[in-house]
Amino acid sequence: MKRLSGFFLLAVAIIVLPFIFPDNYFVTVVGVSAGLHAILAVSLNLLMGYAGQISLGHAAFFGIGAYTSAILTTRYGWNPWPTILVGAAFTGILAYIVARPILKLKGHYLAMATLGLGIIVHIFIVQLGWLTGGPDGLGGIPTLSLFGWEVDSDARWYMVIGTLLLIVVWLALNIIDSRSGRALRALHGSEVAAEMMGINTAATKTGVFVLAALIASVAGSVFAHQQAFVSPDSFSFFFSIELVTMVVLGGMASTYGAVLGAIILTFLPELLVVFEDYEVMIFGGILMGTMIFLPQGLFVGLQELLRKLTRRRQRAAQAAQATEATKQKEDNHGVA
């Protein structure tokens, strides 16, 4: 119930916000981007936060899903819905092929390998101009529709992406609490110890790598149809770093922390535009301060802070009760 309470709170927030702030730019426009970033952060958190496998190329799978849907719908006239499945299948196969050799590496070697994967995919997107549109990108991507219901407004996209985010969070929470989730945490703690306990570490790492790639691919396809335009800049190395920052800022090994980190890093630049030339400086200072004073991440750090405050209040209440009891005993002795 404790786990579900957080999920229901997130669901209520997603449902209620558009009614409280109708036609609000930060809800219907920035909220769509925040939702997509949260989906990507949750998927990356499964790989980094729980399995302990560093990835600096997660944007590559996001881009593969986006370009698969974009190419099939604009150049070959496909219906948008099958393209999402094709993109996920293609991404899953590619992720499985590269997972085995890449995930044998550890530490900074793994980080460099995933970085190389992201750069290779980005180069392919730029160089295959006859197919992808090259640096200029690819436009004219049709929107999604379901039984005649066109997703043709920011409010409707907010509903679609909010629903997808809830599905991804529910999936992540169930995986974490399952036998596979315990295997991921054991793998993060010590790969050697996990192997001694009978866990197939190679299969576990490959499975979570492919799952994270599949989620990123679906998010990429949705992004392509929402934007109606894709370009290589949206899937660069810098976006992968931004996703890693979201996971670390929110709190490693915390699904809700990944969501929180994505929301903050999406909304914060929008709120800091009023500072003009000092925007980047203030943004960097906020990130540095958070990492210094809350090294476990915002969500985990705030949870620990609340626990400490609760324990402190409980100790103060117990001390007050003990003092009152002692005073009553003294009063009783005085009367006697």
mmCIF file with all atom_site columns, C-alpha atoms in Angstrom, residues 8 15 34 48 82 89 91 125 135-136 154 185 213 216 226 251 254 266 304 306 320 335:
data_model
loop_
_atom_site.group_PDB
_atom_site.id
_atom_site.type_symbol
_atom_site.label_atom_id
_atom_site.label_alt_id
_atom_site.label_comp_id
_atom_site.label_asym_id
_atom_site.label_entity_id
_atom_site.label_seq_id
_atom_site.pdbx_PDB_ins_code
_atom_site.Cartn_x
_atom_site.Cartn_y
_atom_site.Cartn_z
_atom_site.occupancy
_atom_site.B_iso_or_equiv
_atom_site.pdbx_formal_charge
_atom_site.auth_seq_id
_atom_site.auth_comp_id
_atom_site.auth_asym_id
_atom_site.auth_atom_id
_atom_site.pdbx_PDB_model_num
ATOM 1  C CA . PHE A 1 8   ? -1.914 7.023  -6.845  1.00 0.00 ? 8   PHE A CA 1
ATOM 2  C CA . ILE A 1 15  ? -5.195 14.089 -13.782 1.00 0.00 ? 15  ILE A CA 1
ATOM 3  C CA . ALA A 1 34  ? 8.442  16.807 -18.709 1.00 0.00 ? 34  ALA A CA 1
ATOM 4  C CA . MET A 1 48  ? 21.755 2.825  -13.874 1.00 0.00 ? 48  MET A CA 1
ATOM 5  C CA . PRO A 1 82  ? 2.367  -0.107 -36.281 1.00 0.00 ? 82  PRO A CA 1
ATOM 6  C CA . ALA A 1 89  ? 11.218 -4.289 -32.242 1.00 0.00 ? 89  ALA A CA 1
ATOM 7  C CA . THR A 1 91  ? 15.480 -1.071 -31.150 1.00 0.00 ? 91  THR A CA 1
ATOM 8  C CA . ILE A 1 125 ? 21.152 9.835  -38.621 1.00 0.00 ? 125 ILE A CA 1
ATOM 9  C CA . PRO A 1 135 ? 20.995 17.661 -40.420 1.00 0.00 ? 135 PRO A CA 1
ATOM 10 C CA . ASP A 1 136 ? 17.839 19.425 -41.615 1.00 0.00 ? 136 ASP A CA 1
ATOM 11 C CA . ASP A 1 154 ? -1.340 20.150 -26.273 1.00 0.00 ? 154 ASP A CA 1
ATOM 12 C CA . ARG A 1 185 ? 19.832 -4.745 -6.754  1.00 0.00 ? 185 ARG A CA 1
ATOM 13 C CA . ALA A 1 213 ? 15.922 0.618  -24.785 1.00 0.00 ? 213 ALA A CA 1
ATOM 14 C CA . ALA A 1 216 ? 13.067 4.788  -24.798 1.00 0.00 ? 216 ALA A CA 1
ATOM 15 C CA . GLN A 1 226 ? 3.843  14.855 -31.058 1.00 0.00 ? 226 GLN A CA 1
ATOM 16 C CA . GLY A 1 251 ? 17.912 10.035 -6.679  1.00 0.00 ? 251 GLY A CA 1
ATOM 17 C CA . SER A 1 254 ? 14.283 5.641  -6.941  1.00 0.00 ? 254 SER A CA 1
ATOM 18 C CA . THR A 1 266 ? 12.508 20.402 -17.567 1.00 0.00 ? 266 THR A CA 1
ATOM 19 C CA . GLU A 1 304 ? 15.916 10.962 4.788   1.00 0.00 ? 304 GLU A CA 1
ATOM 20 C CA . LEU A 1 306 ? 11.793 13.878 6.817   1.00 0.00 ? 306 LEU A CA 1
ATOM 21 C CA . ALA A 1 320 ? 8.678  15.631 27.359  1.00 0.00 ? 320 ALA A CA 1
ATOM 22 C CA . VAL A 1 335 ? 1.929  15.523 48.816  1.00 0.00 ? 335 VAL A CA 1
#
